[in-house]
Amino acid sequence: MERLPVSPETLAAQGFGEADPVSGGLAPVITPATNFERQPDGSYRQGRVYTRADNPTYEVAEGLLAALEGADCACVLFASGMAAATAVFQSLLPGDHVLVSRVLYWGVRKWLAEFALTWGLDVEFTDTTDLGAVAACLRPGRTRLVWVETPANPMWDITDLAAVCELAHAAGARVAVDNTVATPVLTRPFEHGADLVMHSATKYLNGHSDVLAGAVLSARRDPFWERIRSWRRNAGAMPGPFEAWLLQRGMRTLFLRVHRASETALAIATHLDGHPALTEVLYPGLPAHPGHEIAARQMTGGFGGMLSIRLAGGAEHAVAVLQAVRVFKRATSLGGVESLIEHRAASEGPSSPVPADLLRLSIGIEAARDLIADLDAALGQAHPGQAAGSQALT
Ligand code: PLP
């Protein structure tokens, strides 16, 4: 079907606007079948054989996400963000050198620390916000992949995608971008030269904290892309059709949710900036953030819904604030409609490089004034040394 040249917002809201050809229904159908009928001549009606390889319900979400990222439809869903990220690394060959952002989602760092060695990958962590450091670490002909997360968890460091892509490509390396936090609403990495984009679709893409899913997209259908696709099929790392259906449904409101979360995050960051109980508000939308200028150029329409605060009273104060909030939900993850607060160092465990005085906030779509009042009250009433159990936990 011919696609109208409409804006990404319209595409997302209408989920392509293609009615189901059988019923005329505007919501796509869910195909729970694990296998597809073979014709007497041995052929398959639509070329689909088995759901581990293909399912029409995946294709709706994959097509929509590809259109939003501008990836010419090269997208595959995975069972989780981690399944998506690890499929990219596992499509490399033993001995390949990989350069990875030093600040990044801890699950990827932990997986690399545990499995990269057995896979034979030569993984090097570097500060990808420092172009000199990236240039010094690239090994022409040996570096096969540069893995970048921007804004990066949980300090919200900003990497200049166009500059890193230029350096990496000159050395013969691909660039993969974890675009979970920015989403295609705020950053489209392919427009900055990225070769691959990865998502934890569990976060903003679905947006309702009720689906675990991931995705990898490619600018080209080259042999490396085929390895990633075949990894999903052969390792069985796909979501179920119901999750894929929920994901496409969540993506219909992606623009509204991401813009709202970004506006509120900026309002909260601006309000908290300079608060006497805090040493730092980490948010790329604040002019003092070291990555602000790049973010203002690279991100369109907002700086995202994630920020972190560092407490003047240290770890104890951070935990006291965590216990004192009443509107924010104390939970891990991000990108849902409800606002979350988390003590990242405790969640990541003893090997975490995250400062113990840091609280990570994922801003949802509630009224900004309720969130600000909640943080103001928690910062005002929680003092270091306050007994851990003295707050009523709701
Ligand atoms: N990438 C980022 C930036 C994340 O925040 C997460 C999860 O928190 C992941 C990847 C992993 O995704 P999942 O939890 O869907 O496996």
CSV table of C-alpha atoms and ligand atoms in Angstrom, one decimal:
chain,number,residue,atom,x,y,z
A,1,MET,CA,0.0,0.0,0.0
A,2,GLU,CA,1.2,3.5,-0.9
A,3,ARG,CA,2.3,5.4,2.2
A,4,LEU,CA,1.3,9.1,2.4
A,5,PRO,CA,4.1,11.5,3.0
A,6,VAL,CA,2.9,12.5,6.5
A,7,SER,CA,4.9,13.4,9.5
A,8,PRO,CA,6.2,10.8,12.0
A,9,GLU,CA,3.6,11.9,14.6
A,10,THR,CA,0.8,11.1,12.2
A,11,LEU,CA,2.3,7.8,11.2
A,12,ALA,CA,2.7,6.8,14.9
A,13,ALA,CA,-0.8,8.0,15.9
A,14,GLN,CA,-2.4,6.0,13.1
A,15,GLY,CA,0.0,3.0,13.2
A,16,PHE,CA,0.4,3.6,9.4
A,17,GLY,CA,-3.4,3.9,9.1
A,18,GLU,CA,-3.7,0.6,7.3
A,19,ALA,CA,-6.9,-1.2,8.1
A,20,ASP,CA,-6.9,-5.0,8.6
A,21,PRO,CA,-7.5,-6.4,5.1
A,22,VAL,CA,-9.9,-9.1,6.3
A,23,SER,CA,-12.1,-7.3,8.8
A,24,GLY,CA,-11.5,-3.6,8.0
A,25,GLY,CA,-10.6,-3.1,11.7
A,26,LEU,CA,-8.4,-0.1,12.5
A,27,ALA,CA,-6.5,-2.1,15.1
A,28,PRO,CA,-4.2,-4.7,13.8
A,29,VAL,CA,-5.0,-8.3,14.5
A,30,ILE,CA,-2.9,-10.5,16.8
A,31,THR,CA,-1.7,-13.7,15.2
A,32,PRO,CA,-0.9,-16.1,18.0
A,33,ALA,CA,-0.1,-19.0,15.5
A,34,THR,CA,3.3,-20.6,16.0
A,35,ASN,CA,3.2,-22.3,12.6
A,36,PHE,CA,1.8,-21.6,9.2
A,37,GLU,CA,0.1,-24.0,6.8
A,38,ARG,CA,2.0,-25.5,3.9
A,39,GLN,CA,0.2,-25.8,0.6
A,40,PRO,CA,0.0,-29.1,-1.3
A,41,ASP,CA,2.8,-27.9,-3.6
A,42,GLY,CA,5.0,-27.2,-0.6
A,43,SER,CA,4.8,-23.4,-0.7
A,44,TYR,CA,3.6,-21.1,2.1
A,45,ARG,CA,0.8,-18.6,1.5
A,46,GLN,CA,2.9,-15.6,2.7
A,47,GLY,CA,6.3,-17.2,2.9
A,48,ARG,CA,6.0,-17.6,6.7
A,49,VAL,CA,6.8,-20.9,8.2
A,50,TYR,CA,7.3,-20.7,12.0
A,51,THR,CA,6.9,-17.9,14.5
A,52,ARG,CA,10.5,-18.1,15.7
A,53,ALA,CA,11.3,-16.7,12.3
A,54,ASP,CA,8.4,-14.5,11.3
A,55,ASN,CA,5.0,-13.4,12.6
A,56,PRO,CA,2.8,-10.8,11.1
A,57,THR,CA,2.2,-9.2,14.5
A,58,TYR,CA,5.9,-8.4,14.8
A,59,GLU,CA,5.9,-6.8,11.4
A,60,VAL,CA,3.4,-4.1,12.4
A,61,ALA,CA,5.6,-2.9,15.3
A,62,GLU,CA,8.8,-3.4,13.3
A,63,GLY,CA,7.5,-1.4,10.3
A,64,LEU,CA,6.3,1.5,12.5
A,65,LEU,CA,9.5,1.7,14.5
A,66,ALA,CA,11.6,1.6,11.3
A,67,ALA,CA,9.5,4.4,9.8
A,68,LEU,CA,10.0,6.5,12.9
A,69,GLU,CA,13.8,5.9,12.9
A,70,GLY,CA,14.0,6.4,9.2
A,71,ALA,CA,15.6,3.0,8.7
A,72,ASP,CA,14.0,2.0,5.5
A,73,CYS,CA,12.1,-0.8,7.2
A,74,ALA,CA,15.2,-2.8,8.5
A,75,CYS,CA,14.0,-3.6,12.0
A,76,VAL,CA,13.7,-6.7,14.1
A,77,LEU,CA,12.0,-7.0,17.5
A,78,PHE,CA,13.6,-8.9,20.3
A,79,ALA,CA,12.3,-10.4,23.5
A,80,SER,CA,14.0,-7.6,25.6
A,81,GLY,CA,16.4,-4.7,25.2
A,82,MET,CA,19.2,-7.0,26.5
A,83,ALA,CA,18.3,-9.6,23.9
A,84,ALA,CA,18.6,-6.9,21.2
A,85,ALA,CA,21.9,-5.5,22.5
A,86,THR,CA,23.6,-8.8,23.0
A,87,ALA,CA,22.4,-10.0,19.5
A,88,VAL,CA,24.5,-7.1,18.1
A,89,PHE,CA,27.6,-8.1,20.1
A,90,GLN,CA,27.1,-11.8,19.3
A,91,SER,CA,27.0,-11.1,15.6
A,92,LEU,CA,30.7,-10.0,15.9
A,93,LEU,CA,33.5,-12.4,15.5
A,94,PRO,CA,36.0,-13.6,18.1
A,95,GLY,CA,39.0,-11.2,18.1
A,96,ASP,CA,37.0,-8.2,17.0
A,97,HIS,CA,37.8,-5.0,18.9
A,98,VAL,CA,34.8,-3.1,20.3
A,99,LEU,CA,34.7,0.4,21.8
A,100,VAL,CA,31.9,1.1,24.3
A,101,SER,CA,30.7,4.2,26.1
A,102,ARG,CA,32.1,4.2,29.6
A,103,VAL,CA,28.8,5.6,31.0
A,104,LEU,CA,26.1,3.3,29.9
A,105,TYR,CA,23.2,1.1,31.0
A,106,TRP,CA,24.7,-1.2,33.6
A,107,GLY,CA,23.1,-4.4,32.2
A,108,VAL,CA,25.1,-4.0,29.0
A,109,ARG,CA,28.3,-3.3,30.9
A,110,LYS,CA,27.7,-6.3,33.2
A,111,TRP,CA,26.9,-8.6,30.2
A,112,LEU,CA,30.1,-7.4,28.4
A,113,ALA,CA,32.2,-8.0,31.5
A,114,GLU,CA,30.8,-11.5,32.0
A,115,PHE,CA,30.5,-12.8,28.4
A,116,ALA,CA,32.7,-10.8,26.1
A,117,LEU,CA,35.7,-12.7,27.1
A,118,THR,CA,34.2,-16.1,26.5
A,119,TRP,CA,32.9,-14.8,23.1
A,120,GLY,CA,36.5,-13.7,22.3
A,121,LEU,CA,35.6,-10.0,22.0
A,122,ASP,CA,38.2,-7.4,22.8
A,123,VAL,CA,36.1,-4.8,24.6
A,124,GLU,CA,37.5,-1.4,25.5
A,125,PHE,CA,35.5,1.2,27.5
A,126,THR,CA,36.1,4.8,26.7
A,127,ASP,CA,34.5,8.2,27.3
A,128,THR,CA,32.7,8.7,24.0
A,129,THR,CA,31.9,12.3,24.9
A,130,ASP,CA,35.7,12.9,24.5
A,131,LEU,CA,36.4,12.8,20.7
A,132,GLY,CA,40.2,12.7,21.4
A,133,ALA,CA,39.7,9.6,23.6
A,134,VAL,CA,37.6,7.9,20.9
A,135,ALA,CA,40.2,8.7,18.2
A,136,ALA,CA,43.0,7.4,20.3
A,137,CYS,CA,41.1,4.1,21.1
A,138,LEU,CA,40.0,3.3,17.5
A,139,ARG,CA,42.2,0.6,15.9
A,140,PRO,CA,41.8,0.9,12.1
A,141,GLY,CA,40.9,-2.5,10.6
A,142,ARG,CA,40.5,-4.1,14.1
A,143,THR,CA,37.7,-2.0,15.7
A,144,ARG,CA,34.5,-3.4,14.3
A,145,LEU,CA,31.9,-1.7,16.5
A,146,VAL,CA,31.6,1.5,18.5
A,147,TRP,CA,28.7,1.2,21.0
A,148,VAL,CA,27.3,4.6,22.1
A,149,GLU,CA,24.5,5.4,24.5
A,150,THR,CA,23.2,9.0,24.5
A,151,PRO,CA,21.9,10.5,26.8
A,152,ALA,CA,23.8,7.8,28.9
A,153,ASN,CA,22.5,6.2,32.0
A,154,PRO,CA,22.5,7.6,34.7
A,155,MET,CA,24.7,10.7,34.4
A,156,TRP,CA,23.0,11.7,31.1
A,157,ASP,CA,26.3,12.3,29.3
A,158,ILE,CA,25.8,13.4,25.7
A,159,THR,CA,27.9,11.9,22.9
A,160,ASP,CA,28.2,13.8,19.6
A,161,LEU,CA,26.9,11.2,17.2
A,162,ALA,CA,27.9,12.8,13.9
A,163,ALA,CA,31.5,13.3,15.2
A,164,VAL,CA,31.9,9.8,16.6
A,165,CYS,CA,30.4,8.3,13.4
A,166,GLU,CA,32.9,10.2,11.3
A,167,LEU,CA,35.8,9.0,13.4
A,168,ALA,CA,34.5,5.4,13.5
A,169,HIS,CA,33.8,5.2,9.8
A,170,ALA,CA,37.3,6.5,8.9
A,171,ALA,CA,38.6,3.6,11.0
A,172,GLY,CA,36.3,1.1,9.3
A,173,ALA,CA,34.1,0.6,12.3
A,174,ARG,CA,30.3,0.5,12.6
A,175,VAL,CA,28.5,2.7,15.1
A,176,ALA,CA,25.6,1.3,17.1
A,177,VAL,CA,23.5,3.7,19.2
A,178,ASP,CA,21.3,2.7,22.2
A,179,ASN,CA,18.5,5.2,21.5
A,180,THR,CA,16.3,4.0,24.3
A,181,VAL,CA,16.3,7.2,26.3
A,182,ALA,CA,16.1,9.8,23.4
A,183,THR,CA,13.7,7.7,21.3
A,184,PRO,CA,13.2,8.6,17.6
A,185,VAL,CA,11.0,11.5,18.8
A,186,LEU,CA,14.1,13.4,20.0
A,187,THR,CA,17.0,11.9,18.1
A,188,ARG,CA,17.2,9.9,14.9
A,189,PRO,CA,20.8,8.4,15.0
A,190,PHE,CA,20.7,7.3,11.3
A,191,GLU,CA,20.5,11.0,10.4
A,192,HIS,CA,23.8,11.5,12.2
A,193,GLY,CA,25.5,8.6,10.4
A,194,ALA,CA,24.8,5.7,12.8
A,195,ASP,CA,24.8,2.2,11.2
A,196,LEU,CA,22.7,0.5,13.9
A,197,VAL,CA,20.1,1.6,16.4
A,198,MET,CA,19.1,-0.4,19.4
A,199,HIS,CA,16.1,0.1,21.8
A,200,SER,CA,14.9,-1.3,25.0
A,201,ALA,CA,11.3,-1.1,23.8
A,202,THR,CA,10.3,-1.9,27.4
A,203,LYS,CA,10.8,1.9,28.1
A,204,TYR,CA,9.3,4.8,26.1
A,205,LEU,CA,8.4,2.9,23.0
A,206,ASN,CA,5.8,0.8,24.9
A,207,GLY,CA,5.5,3.4,27.6
A,208,HIS,CA,3.2,1.7,30.0
A,209,SER,CA,5.6,-0.6,32.0
A,210,ASP,CA,3.8,-3.7,30.9
A,211,VAL,CA,5.9,-5.1,28.0
A,212,LEU,CA,9.4,-6.4,27.9
A,213,ALA,CA,10.8,-6.0,24.4
A,214,GLY,CA,13.8,-4.8,22.4
A,215,ALA,CA,14.6,-3.8,18.8
A,216,VAL,CA,17.6,-3.5,16.5
A,217,LEU,CA,17.4,-1.4,13.3
A,218,SER,CA,19.9,-1.1,10.6
A,219,ALA,CA,20.7,1.6,8.0
A,220,ARG,CA,21.5,-1.2,5.5
A,221,ARG,CA,20.5,-4.8,4.8
A,222,ASP,CA,24.1,-5.9,4.7
A,223,PRO,CA,25.7,-9.3,5.8
A,224,PHE,CA,26.1,-8.0,9.4
A,225,TRP,CA,22.4,-7.2,9.5
A,226,GLU,CA,21.6,-10.7,8.2
A,227,ARG,CA,23.7,-12.1,11.0
A,228,ILE,CA,21.7,-10.1,13.6
A,229,ARG,CA,18.4,-11.3,12.0
A,230,SER,CA,19.5,-14.9,11.9
A,231,TRP,CA,20.7,-14.6,15.5
A,232,ARG,CA,17.2,-13.7,16.6
A,233,ARG,CA,15.7,-16.6,14.6
A,234,ASN,CA,18.1,-19.2,15.6
A,235,ALA,CA,18.6,-18.2,19.2
A,236,GLY,CA,14.8,-17.8,19.6
A,237,ALA,CA,15.1,-14.3,21.1
A,238,MET,CA,11.8,-12.8,19.9
A,239,PRO,CA,8.9,-11.5,21.9
A,240,GLY,CA,5.5,-13.1,21.8
A,241,PRO,CA,2.8,-11.8,19.4
A,242,PHE,CA,0.8,-10.3,22.3
A,243,GLU,CA,3.8,-8.3,23.5
A,244,ALA,CA,4.5,-7.1,19.9
A,245,TRP,CA,0.8,-6.0,19.7
A,246,LEU,CA,1.0,-4.1,22.9
A,247,LEU,CA,4.2,-2.5,21.8
A,248,GLN,CA,2.6,-1.1,18.5
A,249,ARG,CA,-0.3,0.1,20.6
A,250,GLY,CA,2.1,1.9,23.0
A,251,MET,CA,3.9,3.5,20.1
A,252,ARG,CA,0.7,5.2,19.0
A,253,THR,CA,1.1,7.8,21.8
A,254,LEU,CA,4.9,7.9,21.8
A,255,PHE,CA,5.1,11.6,20.7
A,256,LEU,CA,2.6,12.9,23.2
A,257,ARG,CA,4.3,10.9,26.1
A,258,VAL,CA,7.9,11.8,25.2
A,259,HIS,CA,7.1,15.5,24.7
A,260,ARG,CA,5.2,15.7,27.9
A,261,ALA,CA,7.9,13.9,29.9
A,262,SER,CA,10.6,16.1,28.4
A,263,GLU,CA,8.7,19.3,29.2
A,264,THR,CA,8.1,18.2,32.8
A,265,ALA,CA,11.7,17.0,33.2
A,266,LEU,CA,13.0,20.4,32.1
A,267,ALA,CA,10.7,22.1,34.5
A,268,ILE,CA,11.8,19.9,37.4
A,269,ALA,CA,15.5,20.2,36.5
A,270,THR,CA,15.2,24.0,36.3
A,271,HIS,CA,13.3,24.2,39.6
A,272,LEU,CA,15.8,22.0,41.4
A,273,ASP,CA,18.9,23.6,39.9
A,274,GLY,CA,20.7,25.4,42.8
A,275,HIS,CA,18.6,23.7,45.5
A,276,PRO,CA,20.6,23.9,48.8
A,277,ALA,CA,20.1,20.1,49.4
A,278,LEU,CA,21.7,19.2,46.1
A,279,THR,CA,25.2,19.4,44.8
A,280,GLU,CA,24.2,18.7,41.2
A,281,VAL,CA,21.2,18.3,38.9
A,282,LEU,CA,22.2,16.2,35.9
A,283,TYR,CA,20.0,17.0,32.9
A,284,PRO,CA,21.2,17.8,29.3
A,285,GLY,CA,18.5,20.5,29.1
A,286,LEU,CA,20.3,22.7,31.7
A,287,PRO,CA,22.6,25.2,30.0
A,288,ALA,CA,25.4,24.3,32.5
A,289,HIS,CA,25.3,20.6,31.6
A,290,PRO,CA,28.6,19.7,29.7
A,291,GLY,CA,26.7,18.2,26.8
A,292,HIS,CA,24.1,20.9,26.6
A,293,GLU,CA,25.3,22.4,23.3
A,294,ILE,CA,25.6,19.1,21.5
A,295,ALA,CA,22.2,18.0,22.9
A,296,ALA,CA,20.6,21.2,21.7
A,297,ARG,CA,21.9,20.5,18.2
A,298,GLN,CA,21.4,16.7,18.2
A,299,MET,CA,18.0,16.4,20.0
A,300,THR,CA,15.0,18.0,18.5
A,301,GLY,CA,12.0,19.0,20.6
A,302,GLY,CA,13.3,18.3,24.0
A,303,PHE,CA,16.0,16.8,26.2
A,304,GLY,CA,14.2,13.7,27.4
A,305,GLY,CA,12.4,12.6,30.5
A,306,MET,CA,15.4,11.4,32.5
A,307,LEU,CA,17.4,13.3,35.1
A,308,SER,CA,19.5,12.6,38.2
A,309,ILE,CA,20.1,14.5,41.3
A,310,ARG,CA,23.0,14.3,43.7
A,311,LEU,CA,22.4,14.9,47.4
A,312,ALA,CA,24.6,17.2,49.5
A,313,GLY,CA,24.1,14.9,52.4
A,314,GLY,CA,25.5,11.9,50.6
A,315,ALA,CA,24.1,8.4,50.3
A,316,GLU,CA,22.2,8.5,53.6
A,317,HIS,CA,20.4,11.6,52.4
A,318,ALA,CA,19.6,10.1,49.1
A,319,VAL,CA,18.0,7.1,50.8
A,320,ALA,CA,16.0,9.4,53.1
A,321,VAL,CA,14.7,11.3,50.1
A,322,LEU,CA,13.8,8.1,48.4
A,323,GLN,CA,11.8,7.0,51.4
A,324,ALA,CA,10.1,10.4,51.8
A,325,VAL,CA,8.5,10.8,48.3
A,326,ARG,CA,4.8,10.1,48.0
A,327,VAL,CA,3.9,10.7,44.4
A,328,PHE,CA,7.0,9.3,42.7
A,329,LYS,CA,7.1,5.5,42.7
A,330,ARG,CA,10.1,3.7,44.1
A,331,ALA,CA,11.0,1.3,41.2
A,332,THR,CA,13.6,0.6,38.7
A,333,SER,CA,13.2,1.1,34.9
A,334,LEU,CA,12.2,4.2,33.0
A,335,GLY,CA,10.0,5.6,30.2
A,336,GLY,CA,6.6,4.7,31.7
A,337,VAL,CA,3.6,7.0,32.2
A,338,GLU,CA,4.3,7.0,36.0
A,339,SER,CA,7.3,8.9,37.5
A,340,LEU,CA,9.9,6.7,39.1
A,341,ILE,CA,12.7,7.3,41.6
A,342,GLU,CA,15.7,5.0,42.1
A,343,HIS,CA,18.9,4.8,44.1
A,344,ARG,CA,21.0,3.5,41.2
A,345,ALA,CA,24.1,2.5,43.1
A,346,ALA,CA,22.0,0.2,45.3
A,347,SER,CA,20.2,-1.3,42.3
A,348,GLU,CA,23.4,-1.9,40.4
A,349,GLY,CA,25.2,-3.5,43.3
A,350,PRO,CA,28.7,-3.3,44.8
A,351,SER,CA,30.6,-3.0,41.5
A,352,SER,CA,28.5,0.1,40.4
A,353,PRO,CA,30.5,3.1,39.4
A,354,VAL,CA,27.4,5.3,40.1
A,355,PRO,CA,27.9,7.8,43.0
A,356,ALA,CA,26.0,6.7,46.1
A,357,ASP,CA,24.6,10.2,46.6
A,358,LEU,CA,22.7,9.9,43.2
A,359,LEU,CA,19.0,9.4,42.7
A,360,ARG,CA,17.7,8.7,39.2
A,361,LEU,CA,14.3,10.1,38.2
A,362,SER,CA,12.2,8.9,35.3
A,363,ILE,CA,9.6,11.5,34.6
A,364,GLY,CA,6.1,10.4,33.5
A,365,ILE,CA,3.1,12.3,32.4
A,366,GLU,CA,1.6,13.3,35.7
A,367,ALA,CA,1.0,17.0,36.5
A,368,ALA,CA,4.4,18.7,36.9
A,369,ARG,CA,3.3,20.6,40.0
A,370,ASP,CA,2.5,17.4,41.8
A,371,LEU,CA,6.0,16.0,41.0
A,372,ILE,CA,7.7,19.2,42.0
A,373,ALA,CA,5.8,19.5,45.2
A,374,ASP,CA,6.6,15.9,46.1
A,375,LEU,CA,10.4,16.4,45.5
A,376,ASP,CA,10.3,19.8,47.4
A,377,ALA,CA,8.6,18.1,50.4
A,378,ALA,CA,10.9,15.1,50.3
A,379,LEU,CA,14.1,17.3,50.0
A,380,GLY,CA,12.8,19.5,52.8
A,381,GLN,CA,11.8,16.9,55.3
A,382,ALA,CA,14.5,14.2,54.7
A,383,HIS,CA,17.7,14.9,56.5
A,384,PRO,CA,20.8,12.8,56.8
A,385,GLY,CA,20.6,10.7,59.9
A,386,GLN,CA,16.8,10.4,59.9
A,387,ALA,CA,15.8,6.9,60.8
A,388,ALA,CA,15.2,4.7,57.8
A,389,GLY,CA,11.8,3.5,59.0
A,390,SER,CA,10.5,6.9,60.2
A,391,GLN,CA,8.6,7.7,56.9
A,392,ALA,CA,5.3,6.2,56.1
A,393,LEU,CA,5.9,4.2,53.0
A,394,THR,CA,2.8,4.3,50.8
B,1,PLP,N1,19.4,0.0,27.3
B,1,PLP,C1,19.0,1.0,28.2
B,1,PLP,C2,19.4,2.4,28.0
B,1,PLP,C3,18.2,0.6,29.3
B,1,PLP,O1,17.8,1.5,30.2
B,1,PLP,C4,17.8,-0.8,29.5
B,1,PLP,C5,17.0,-1.2,30.6
B,1,PLP,O2,16.9,-0.5,31.6
B,1,PLP,C6,18.2,-1.7,28.5
B,1,PLP,C7,19.0,-1.3,27.5
B,1,PLP,C8,17.9,-3.2,28.6
B,1,PLP,O3,16.5,-3.3,28.3
B,1,PLP,P1,15.6,-4.5,28.8
B,1,PLP,O4,15.4,-4.3,30.3
B,1,PLP,O5,14.3,-4.3,28.0
B,1,PLP,O6,16.3,-5.8,28.6
